[in-house]
Amino acid sequence: MVKTRDIDVHQAFNDGGTNKYIEKYKMFCYVLGKYIDKKPQDDISKSLYQADMVLTPGMFVSLALVTAALASIIVFIFSIIFFRNSSSPLVYISVLTFLTFVLTVSGFPFILYNKISSKDMNIEHELPFVLGYMTILASSGSSPMDVIRKVAIEDYGDVSTEFGKVMYRVDVLGEDGISAMNHLIRNTSSESLRTICIDLANSMQSGGGLRTYLEMKSRELMDMRRQMQQEFVESLGVYGEGYLSGVVMSVVLVVLMIVVTSALGIDLGPFTAKQMFQFFVYFMLPFINIIFLLLLWMKYSRSTL
């Protein structure tokens, strides 16, 4: 059976995958959220739908505000305890409390954005394999709706989840296939999936050409994936060579320089050889490696490979 992903207050209060105390906390927060839900919040609703989070916009906003308020109160109390005897207690307490509130509130949109980004990466990763499976189904004479239905019940990650939304609207809400596909086209976060869904909807309307299109698109995506893998390996090789020639060689040369200058008794200014060695090993070397890891993370954190 295809599970629904549409936003519903009853589902938000009765999600079996969460702890009962979290559900009670959600209900407590929704005292504020029900007033927010009186006005349409289309942008938040769309983002929650794309992230597959079973929450109403009002509940999401109220969770962010109430959680930030509670975190700020806790930090405020601990700040009073720890900084009451400092030179400027008011400054420390107010700054820490304000930062806690701002960071907690901004953390909720970040979580939402991160879930959508992770979902898009999963879709990009699965699409070539999904299209290959869809091509086989189309070759056996399956209709576009049958193809979508079979993909929805298979384990193709978020692609199956997205197609499951289509089948929910068809099987449960009673919509026709084209309307359900158009709803997915308007709301999916993946541009690649949106393009494929547009072509699938056109095929459903015209009634032909599905097999040829899927074969062509499957080859195209696999070629793109092979090219991306090659570029990934090449760029990773460049970073590896840079690390070996830049970081590793620098470490060897600096350690060698410290040992030689210490053995020859050369003055290193205000620092002894031992102090220079400890500074380099315990501060500079970890700092350089952290910077290098951050560069790798920024470069490859969104990679689908």
mmCIF file of C-alpha atoms in Angstrom, residues 159 286 300:
data_model
loop_
_atom_site.group_PDB
_atom_site.id
_atom_site.type_symbol
_atom_site.label_atom_id
_atom_site.label_comp_id
_atom_site.label_asym_id
_atom_site.label_seq_id
_atom_site.Cartn_x
_atom_site.Cartn_y
_atom_site.Cartn_z
ATOM 1 C CA VAL A 159 12.115 8.460 -6.357
ATOM 2 C CA PRO A 286 45.771 20.361 13.230
ATOM 3 C CA TYR A 300 32.147 17.241 -2.178
#
